[in-house]
Amino acid sequence: MMEKVRFLKRIGHDFKDLSLLDLALTHRSLGSSNNERLEFLGDSALNFIIGHAIYRLLPNSKEGELSRYRADLVKGKTLAEVANELQIGDHLLLGGGEMKSGGRFRSSILANSVEAIIGAIYLDDGMESCSICVLRWFDSRLKNLEISGRKDSKTELQELMQAHNKPLPFYKIIEISGEAHNQKFTVECKAEGLKSPTRGQGATRRDAEKIAAAKALIGLSNDKRQD
């Protein structure tokens, strides 16, 4: 019981109807009464909430840019990361076969469960409560988006190299650590003009590359000022 209370606290919503949460956590492998309809509803709500947030945060971005930012935030990989942060996998209700095959850690199932929970919150207490929860879950990602503005660090570094007619940056995986469902990637970035390669670590190769690229941009800027 206490674990359920802690789970509700992580979600940030006190359900009036807990059966909605149970349904949101029920995978189709358990039968016809599952979370797929809630997932459909949550997907629509999520796209609107994140779209509205990005619209407010990036007033100078055009439609195409806004669409790309939203797509990156609501894609399966990002939702699976949110699910792991909320520890949703520990509470999923799965059929025996799905349980044995590692469904509790499968990214697609975790991502779908996030959308289903969003749908459940919407039905339980409306769009305002739904927005509060979603914006809390995505808070750090939205803040990073606001800071980065129009382009991510990999794009900025690539364009910087092209602007100075230099070779494109080179990224290499140095290490992959952790369990299969919770891996950490360490990536090295080499770029002409850097005194030494930079490294980044993240939950995905791309995240690690972005961090390494951001460090490379700082390094190039510092090196230029010292010359």
PDB file of C-alpha atoms in Angstrom:
ATOM      1  CA  MET A   1       0.000   0.000   0.000  1.00  0.00           C
ATOM      2  CA  MET A   2       2.789   2.426   0.897  1.00  0.00           C
ATOM      3  CA  GLU A   3       4.462   1.754  -2.449  1.00  0.00           C
ATOM      4  CA  LYS A   4       1.226   2.722  -4.211  1.00  0.00           C
ATOM      5  CA  VAL A   5       1.100   5.936  -2.193  1.00  0.00           C
ATOM      6  CA  ARG A   6       4.699   6.742  -3.186  1.00  0.00           C
ATOM      7  CA  PHE A   7       3.866   5.982  -6.810  1.00  0.00           C
ATOM      8  CA  LEU A   8       0.906   8.367  -6.730  1.00  0.00           C
ATOM      9  CA  LYS A   9       3.164  11.022  -5.234  1.00  0.00           C
ATOM     10  CA  ARG A  10       5.679  10.577  -8.065  1.00  0.00           C
ATOM     11  CA  ILE A  11       2.882  10.918 -10.607  1.00  0.00           C
ATOM     12  CA  GLY A  12       1.648  14.009  -8.813  1.00  0.00           C
ATOM     13  CA  HIS A  13      -2.073  13.300  -9.055  1.00  0.00           C
ATOM     14  CA  ASP A  14      -4.453  12.085  -6.340  1.00  0.00           C
ATOM     15  CA  PHE A  15      -6.899   9.942  -8.289  1.00  0.00           C
ATOM     16  CA  LYS A  16     -10.559  10.206  -7.384  1.00  0.00           C
ATOM     17  CA  ASP A  17     -11.102   6.958  -9.277  1.00  0.00           C
ATOM     18  CA  LEU A  18      -8.139   4.628  -8.760  1.00  0.00           C
ATOM     19  CA  SER A  19      -9.608   2.124 -11.205  1.00  0.00           C
ATOM     20  CA  LEU A  20      -8.585   4.509 -13.991  1.00  0.00           C
ATOM     21  CA  LEU A  21      -4.959   4.274 -12.904  1.00  0.00           C
ATOM     22  CA  ASP A  22      -5.190   0.477 -12.685  1.00  0.00           C
ATOM     23  CA  LEU A  23      -6.592   0.390 -16.206  1.00  0.00           C
ATOM     24  CA  ALA A  24      -3.824   2.698 -17.447  1.00  0.00           C
ATOM     25  CA  LEU A  25      -1.266   0.227 -16.106  1.00  0.00           C
ATOM     26  CA  THR A  26      -2.938  -2.837 -17.640  1.00  0.00           C
ATOM     27  CA  HIS A  27      -1.239  -4.165 -20.769  1.00  0.00           C
ATOM     28  CA  ARG A  28      -3.236  -5.842 -23.526  1.00  0.00           C
ATOM     29  CA  SER A  29      -1.527  -9.141 -22.712  1.00  0.00           C
ATOM     30  CA  LEU A  30      -3.960  -9.390 -19.780  1.00  0.00           C
ATOM     31  CA  GLY A  31      -7.036  -9.314 -22.001  1.00  0.00           C
ATOM     32  CA  SER A  32      -9.554  -7.015 -23.655  1.00  0.00           C
ATOM     33  CA  SER A  33      -9.831  -4.659 -20.670  1.00  0.00           C
ATOM     34  CA  ASN A  34      -6.529  -2.840 -21.154  1.00  0.00           C
ATOM     35  CA  ASN A  35      -4.942   0.589 -21.492  1.00  0.00           C
ATOM     36  CA  GLU A  36      -5.071   1.013 -25.281  1.00  0.00           C
ATOM     37  CA  ARG A  37      -8.080   3.373 -25.333  1.00  0.00           C
ATOM     38  CA  LEU A  38      -6.572   5.491 -22.563  1.00  0.00           C
ATOM     39  CA  GLU A  39      -3.313   5.518 -24.517  1.00  0.00           C
ATOM     40  CA  PHE A  40      -5.165   6.948 -27.530  1.00  0.00           C
ATOM     41  CA  LEU A  41      -6.699   9.677 -25.385  1.00  0.00           C
ATOM     42  CA  GLY A  42      -3.447  10.463 -23.588  1.00  0.00           C
ATOM     43  CA  ASP A  43      -1.531  10.765 -26.849  1.00  0.00           C
ATOM     44  CA  SER A  44      -3.881  13.536 -27.986  1.00  0.00           C
ATOM     45  CA  ALA A  45      -3.670  15.370 -24.655  1.00  0.00           C
ATOM     46  CA  LEU A  46       0.123  15.048 -24.528  1.00  0.00           C
ATOM     47  CA  ASN A  47       0.594  16.509 -27.997  1.00  0.00           C
ATOM     48  CA  PHE A  48      -1.578  19.490 -27.139  1.00  0.00           C
ATOM     49  CA  ILE A  49       0.025  20.168 -23.740  1.00  0.00           C
ATOM     50  CA  ILE A  50       3.596  19.922 -25.033  1.00  0.00           C
ATOM     51  CA  GLY A  51       2.705  21.839 -28.186  1.00  0.00           C
ATOM     52  CA  HIS A  52       1.218  24.672 -26.141  1.00  0.00           C
ATOM     53  CA  ALA A  53       4.235  24.733 -23.810  1.00  0.00           C
ATOM     54  CA  ILE A  54       6.679  24.939 -26.722  1.00  0.00           C
ATOM     55  CA  TYR A  55       4.569  27.638 -28.387  1.00  0.00           C
ATOM     56  CA  ARG A  56       4.912  29.786 -25.263  1.00  0.00           C
ATOM     57  CA  LEU A  57       8.578  29.021 -24.600  1.00  0.00           C
ATOM     58  CA  LEU A  58       9.829  29.653 -28.131  1.00  0.00           C
ATOM     59  CA  PRO A  59       7.981  32.701 -29.486  1.00  0.00           C
ATOM     60  CA  ASN A  60      10.459  33.172 -32.332  1.00  0.00           C
ATOM     61  CA  SER A  61      10.393  29.628 -33.674  1.00  0.00           C
ATOM     62  CA  LYS A  62       8.505  28.823 -36.858  1.00  0.00           C
ATOM     63  CA  GLU A  63       5.953  26.066 -37.327  1.00  0.00           C
ATOM     64  CA  GLY A  64       8.436  23.537 -38.667  1.00  0.00           C
ATOM     65  CA  GLU A  65      10.801  24.092 -35.754  1.00  0.00           C
ATOM     66  CA  LEU A  66       7.973  23.838 -33.222  1.00  0.00           C
ATOM     67  CA  SER A  67       6.852  20.572 -34.801  1.00  0.00           C
ATOM     68  CA  ARG A  68      10.359  19.105 -34.618  1.00  0.00           C
ATOM     69  CA  TYR A  69      10.737  20.089 -30.961  1.00  0.00           C
ATOM     70  CA  ARG A  70       7.373  18.586 -30.087  1.00  0.00           C
ATOM     71  CA  ALA A  71       8.121  15.387 -31.980  1.00  0.00           C
ATOM     72  CA  ASP A  72      11.384  14.995 -30.066  1.00  0.00           C
ATOM     73  CA  LEU A  73       9.658  15.454 -26.706  1.00  0.00           C
ATOM     74  CA  VAL A  74       6.699  13.125 -27.320  1.00  0.00           C
ATOM     75  CA  LYS A  75       8.535  10.324 -29.135  1.00  0.00           C
ATOM     76  CA  GLY A  76       8.691   6.848 -27.657  1.00  0.00           C
ATOM     77  CA  LYS A  77      12.257   7.094 -26.395  1.00  0.00           C
ATOM     78  CA  THR A  78      11.538  10.250 -24.404  1.00  0.00           C
ATOM     79  CA  LEU A  79       8.320   8.807 -22.976  1.00  0.00           C
ATOM     80  CA  ALA A  80      10.153   5.648 -21.919  1.00  0.00           C
ATOM     81  CA  GLU A  81      12.671   7.836 -20.084  1.00  0.00           C
ATOM     82  CA  VAL A  82       9.814   9.602 -18.294  1.00  0.00           C
ATOM     83  CA  ALA A  83       8.316   6.218 -17.409  1.00  0.00           C
ATOM     84  CA  ASN A  84      11.615   5.110 -15.868  1.00  0.00           C
ATOM     85  CA  GLU A  85      11.852   8.336 -13.878  1.00  0.00           C
ATOM     86  CA  LEU A  86       8.350   7.710 -12.512  1.00  0.00           C
ATOM     87  CA  GLN A  87       9.179   4.009 -11.988  1.00  0.00           C
ATOM     88  CA  ILE A  88       6.059   2.995 -13.882  1.00  0.00           C
ATOM     89  CA  GLY A  89       7.538  -0.361 -14.846  1.00  0.00           C
ATOM     90  CA  ASP A  90       7.311  -1.563 -11.241  1.00  0.00           C
ATOM     91  CA  HIS A  91       3.536  -1.160 -11.340  1.00  0.00           C
ATOM     92  CA  LEU A  92       2.630  -2.481 -14.797  1.00  0.00           C
ATOM     93  CA  LEU A  93       0.061  -5.264 -14.961  1.00  0.00           C
ATOM     94  CA  LEU A  94       1.242  -7.772 -17.571  1.00  0.00           C
ATOM     95  CA  GLY A  95       0.297 -11.229 -18.789  1.00  0.00           C
ATOM     96  CA  GLY A  96       2.576 -14.108 -17.852  1.00  0.00           C
ATOM     97  CA  GLY A  97       4.254 -14.351 -21.249  1.00  0.00           C
ATOM     98  CA  GLU A  98       4.913 -10.623 -21.458  1.00  0.00           C
ATOM     99  CA  MET A  99       6.252 -10.642 -17.922  1.00  0.00           C
ATOM    100  CA  LYS A 100       8.726 -13.432 -18.689  1.00  0.00           C
ATOM    101  CA  SER A 101       9.937 -11.749 -21.871  1.00  0.00           C
ATOM    102  CA  GLY A 102      10.889  -8.560 -20.026  1.00  0.00           C
ATOM    103  CA  GLY A 103       7.858  -6.483 -20.927  1.00  0.00           C
ATOM    104  CA  ARG A 104       8.196  -4.494 -17.736  1.00  0.00           C
ATOM    105  CA  PHE A 105      11.374  -2.946 -19.175  1.00  0.00           C
ATOM    106  CA  ARG A 106      10.337  -2.719 -22.841  1.00  0.00           C
ATOM    107  CA  SER A 107      10.516   0.873 -24.067  1.00  0.00           C
ATOM    108  CA  SER A 108       7.389   0.669 -26.207  1.00  0.00           C
ATOM    109  CA  ILE A 109       5.273  -0.642 -23.333  1.00  0.00           C
ATOM    110  CA  LEU A 110       6.663   1.982 -20.960  1.00  0.00           C
ATOM    111  CA  ALA A 111       6.027   4.781 -23.453  1.00  0.00           C
ATOM    112  CA  ASN A 112       2.460   3.615 -24.054  1.00  0.00           C
ATOM    113  CA  SER A 113       1.820   3.459 -20.320  1.00  0.00           C
ATOM    114  CA  VAL A 114       2.810   7.114 -19.907  1.00  0.00           C
ATOM    115  CA  GLU A 115       0.232   8.111 -22.524  1.00  0.00           C
ATOM    116  CA  ALA A 116      -2.373   5.890 -20.855  1.00  0.00           C
ATOM    117  CA  ILE A 117      -1.763   7.488 -17.455  1.00  0.00           C
ATOM    118  CA  ILE A 118      -2.142  10.922 -19.050  1.00  0.00           C
ATOM    119  CA  GLY A 119      -5.474   9.771 -20.473  1.00  0.00           C
ATOM    120  CA  ALA A 120      -6.506   8.455 -17.067  1.00  0.00           C
ATOM    121  CA  ILE A 121      -5.656  11.752 -15.354  1.00  0.00           C
ATOM    122  CA  TYR A 122      -7.645  13.646 -17.988  1.00  0.00           C
ATOM    123  CA  LEU A 123     -10.734  11.496 -17.408  1.00  0.00           C
ATOM    124  CA  ASP A 124     -10.290  11.664 -13.640  1.00  0.00           C
ATOM    125  CA  ASP A 125      -9.973  15.428 -13.263  1.00  0.00           C
ATOM    126  CA  GLY A 126      -9.834  17.252 -16.578  1.00  0.00           C
ATOM    127  CA  MET A 127      -7.244  19.006 -18.702  1.00  0.00           C
ATOM    128  CA  GLU A 128      -5.909  21.385 -16.040  1.00  0.00           C
ATOM    129  CA  SER A 129      -4.788  18.559 -13.735  1.00  0.00           C
ATOM    130  CA  CYS A 130      -3.483  16.694 -16.752  1.00  0.00           C
ATOM    131  CA  SER A 131      -1.387  19.688 -17.819  1.00  0.00           C
ATOM    132  CA  ILE A 132       0.037  20.186 -14.325  1.00  0.00           C
ATOM    133  CA  CYS A 133       1.297  16.594 -14.225  1.00  0.00           C
ATOM    134  CA  VAL A 134       2.691  16.518 -17.758  1.00  0.00           C
ATOM    135  CA  LEU A 135       4.506  19.842 -17.367  1.00  0.00           C
ATOM    136  CA  ARG A 136       6.024  18.627 -14.097  1.00  0.00           C
ATOM    137  CA  TRP A 137       7.263  15.403 -15.721  1.00  0.00           C
ATOM    138  CA  PHE A 138       8.755  17.324 -18.661  1.00  0.00           C
ATOM    139  CA  ASP A 139       9.977  20.330 -16.677  1.00  0.00           C
ATOM    140  CA  SER A 140      13.736  19.796 -17.088  1.00  0.00           C
ATOM    141  CA  ARG A 141      13.375  18.920 -20.777  1.00  0.00           C
ATOM    142  CA  LEU A 142      11.312  22.030 -21.445  1.00  0.00           C
ATOM    143  CA  LYS A 143      13.805  24.199 -19.554  1.00  0.00           C
ATOM    144  CA  ASN A 144      16.652  22.794 -21.644  1.00  0.00           C
ATOM    145  CA  LEU A 145      14.612  23.545 -24.736  1.00  0.00           C
ATOM    146  CA  GLU A 146      14.130  27.141 -23.615  1.00  0.00           C
ATOM    147  CA  ILE A 147      17.845  27.546 -22.912  1.00  0.00           C
ATOM    148  CA  SER A 148      18.940  25.987 -26.180  1.00  0.00           C
ATOM    149  CA  GLY A 149      16.499  28.145 -28.121  1.00  0.00           C
ATOM    150  CA  ARG A 150      16.493  27.293 -31.798  1.00  0.00           C
ATOM    151  CA  LYS A 151      19.151  24.615 -32.283  1.00  0.00           C
ATOM    152  CA  ASP A 152      20.642  21.728 -30.358  1.00  0.00           C
ATOM    153  CA  SER A 153      24.377  21.630 -29.665  1.00  0.00           C
ATOM    154  CA  LYS A 154      25.154  19.046 -32.382  1.00  0.00           C
ATOM    155  CA  THR A 155      23.529  21.244 -35.016  1.00  0.00           C
ATOM    156  CA  GLU A 156      25.331  24.349 -33.747  1.00  0.00           C
ATOM    157  CA  LEU A 157      28.714  22.597 -33.791  1.00  0.00           C
ATOM    158  CA  GLN A 158      28.141  21.199 -37.271  1.00  0.00           C
ATOM    159  CA  GLU A 159      27.140  24.608 -38.636  1.00  0.00           C
ATOM    160  CA  LEU A 160      30.139  26.228 -36.951  1.00  0.00           C
ATOM    161  CA  MET A 161      32.479  23.763 -38.677  1.00  0.00           C
ATOM    162  CA  GLN A 162      30.787  24.283 -42.024  1.00  0.00           C
ATOM    163  CA  ALA A 163      30.912  28.066 -41.667  1.00  0.00           C
ATOM    164  CA  HIS A 164      34.713  27.864 -41.289  1.00  0.00           C
ATOM    165  CA  ASN A 165      35.144  25.238 -44.043  1.00  0.00           C
ATOM    166  CA  LYS A 166      36.364  22.655 -41.542  1.00  0.00           C
ATOM    167  CA  PRO A 167      35.641  18.899 -41.422  1.00  0.00           C
ATOM    168  CA  LEU A 168      32.459  17.868 -39.643  1.00  0.00           C
ATOM    169  CA  PRO A 169      32.784  16.790 -35.986  1.00  0.00           C
ATOM    170  CA  PHE A 170      33.527  13.113 -35.368  1.00  0.00           C
ATOM    171  CA  TYR A 171      31.713  11.192 -32.612  1.00  0.00           C
ATOM    172  CA  LYS A 172      32.855   7.879 -31.169  1.00  0.00           C
ATOM    173  CA  ILE A 173      31.294   5.693 -28.477  1.00  0.00           C
ATOM    174  CA  ILE A 174      33.857   5.171 -25.711  1.00  0.00           C
ATOM    175  CA  GLU A 175      31.803   3.109 -23.300  1.00  0.00           C
ATOM    176  CA  ILE A 176      28.346   1.610 -22.799  1.00  0.00           C
ATOM    177  CA  SER A 177      27.531   0.721 -19.196  1.00  0.00           C
ATOM    178  CA  GLY A 178      24.520  -0.368 -17.137  1.00  0.00           C
ATOM    179  CA  GLU A 179      21.732  -2.887 -17.622  1.00  0.00           C
ATOM    180  CA  ALA A 180      20.029  -3.255 -20.996  1.00  0.00           C
ATOM    181  CA  HIS A 181      16.996  -1.243 -19.843  1.00  0.00           C
ATOM    182  CA  ASN A 182      19.064   1.480 -18.168  1.00  0.00           C
ATOM    183  CA  GLN A 183      22.200   1.990 -20.227  1.00  0.00           C
ATOM    184  CA  LYS A 184      24.635   4.897 -20.086  1.00  0.00           C
ATOM    185  CA  PHE A 185      26.547   5.946 -23.207  1.00  0.00           C
ATOM    186  CA  THR A 186      29.868   7.772 -23.073  1.00  0.00           C
ATOM    187  CA  VAL A 187      30.753   9.484 -26.344  1.00  0.00           C
ATOM    188  CA  GLU A 188      33.864  11.361 -27.449  1.00  0.00           C
ATOM    189  CA  CYS A 189      33.694  14.316 -29.820  1.00  0.00           C
ATOM    190  CA  LYS A 190      36.617  15.440 -31.972  1.00  0.00           C
ATOM    191  CA  ALA A 191      36.498  18.699 -33.880  1.00  0.00           C
ATOM    192  CA  GLU A 192      39.224  20.628 -35.654  1.00  0.00           C
ATOM    193  CA  GLY A 193      40.384  23.489 -33.462  1.00  0.00           C
ATOM    194  CA  LEU A 194      39.773  21.697 -30.178  1.00  0.00           C
ATOM    195  CA  LYS A 195      42.904  21.251 -28.070  1.00  0.00           C
ATOM    196  CA  SER A 196      41.538  17.912 -26.819  1.00  0.00           C
ATOM    197  CA  PRO A 197      38.408  15.803 -27.482  1.00  0.00           C
ATOM    198  CA  THR A 198      35.354  16.368 -25.304  1.00  0.00           C
ATOM    199  CA  ARG A 199      33.188  13.682 -23.721  1.00  0.00           C
ATOM    200  CA  GLY A 200      29.505  13.419 -22.895  1.00  0.00           C
ATOM    201  CA  GLN A 201      27.401  10.827 -21.101  1.00  0.00           C
ATOM    202  CA  GLY A 202      23.695  10.177 -21.526  1.00  0.00           C
ATOM    203  CA  ALA A 203      20.907   7.618 -21.550  1.00  0.00           C
ATOM    204  CA  THR A 204      21.170   7.402 -25.347  1.00  0.00           C
ATOM    205  CA  ARG A 205      23.970   7.817 -27.848  1.00  0.00           C
ATOM    206  CA  ARG A 206      22.372  10.988 -29.203  1.00  0.00           C
ATOM    207  CA  ASP A 207      22.034  12.530 -25.742  1.00  0.00           C
ATOM    208  CA  ALA A 208      25.695  11.793 -25.053  1.00  0.00           C
ATOM    209  CA  GLU A 209      26.680  13.296 -28.414  1.00  0.00           C
ATOM    210  CA  LYS A 210      24.732  16.479 -27.641  1.00  0.00           C
ATOM    211  CA  ILE A 211      26.507  16.886 -24.317  1.00  0.00           C
ATOM    212  CA  ALA A 212      29.912  16.270 -25.919  1.00  0.00           C
ATOM    213  CA  ALA A 213      29.052  18.763 -28.671  1.00  0.00           C
ATOM    214  CA  ALA A 214      28.008  21.386 -26.110  1.00  0.00           C
ATOM    215  CA  LYS A 215      31.366  20.961 -24.348  1.00  0.00           C
ATOM    216  CA  ALA A 216      33.135  21.229 -27.695  1.00  0.00           C
ATOM    217  CA  LEU A 217      31.391  24.541 -28.435  1.00  0.00           C
ATOM    218  CA  ILE A 218      32.527  25.873 -25.056  1.00  0.00           C
ATOM    219  CA  GLY A 219      36.057  24.563 -25.661  1.00  0.00           C
ATOM    220  CA  LEU A 220      36.300  26.156 -29.097  1.00  0.00           C
ATOM    221  CA  SER A 221      35.038  29.454 -27.703  1.00  0.00           C
ATOM    222  CA  ASN A 222      37.531  29.409 -24.830  1.00  0.00           C
ATOM    223  CA  ASP A 223      40.431  28.385 -27.054  1.00  0.00           C
ATOM    224  CA  LYS A 224      39.654  31.166 -29.497  1.00  0.00           C
ATOM    225  CA  ARG A 225      39.659  33.786 -26.733  1.00  0.00           C
ATOM    226  CA  GLN A 226      43.031  32.543 -25.476  1.00  0.00           C
ATOM    227  CA  ASP A 227      44.685  32.656 -28.921  1.00  0.00           C
TER     228      ASP A 227
END
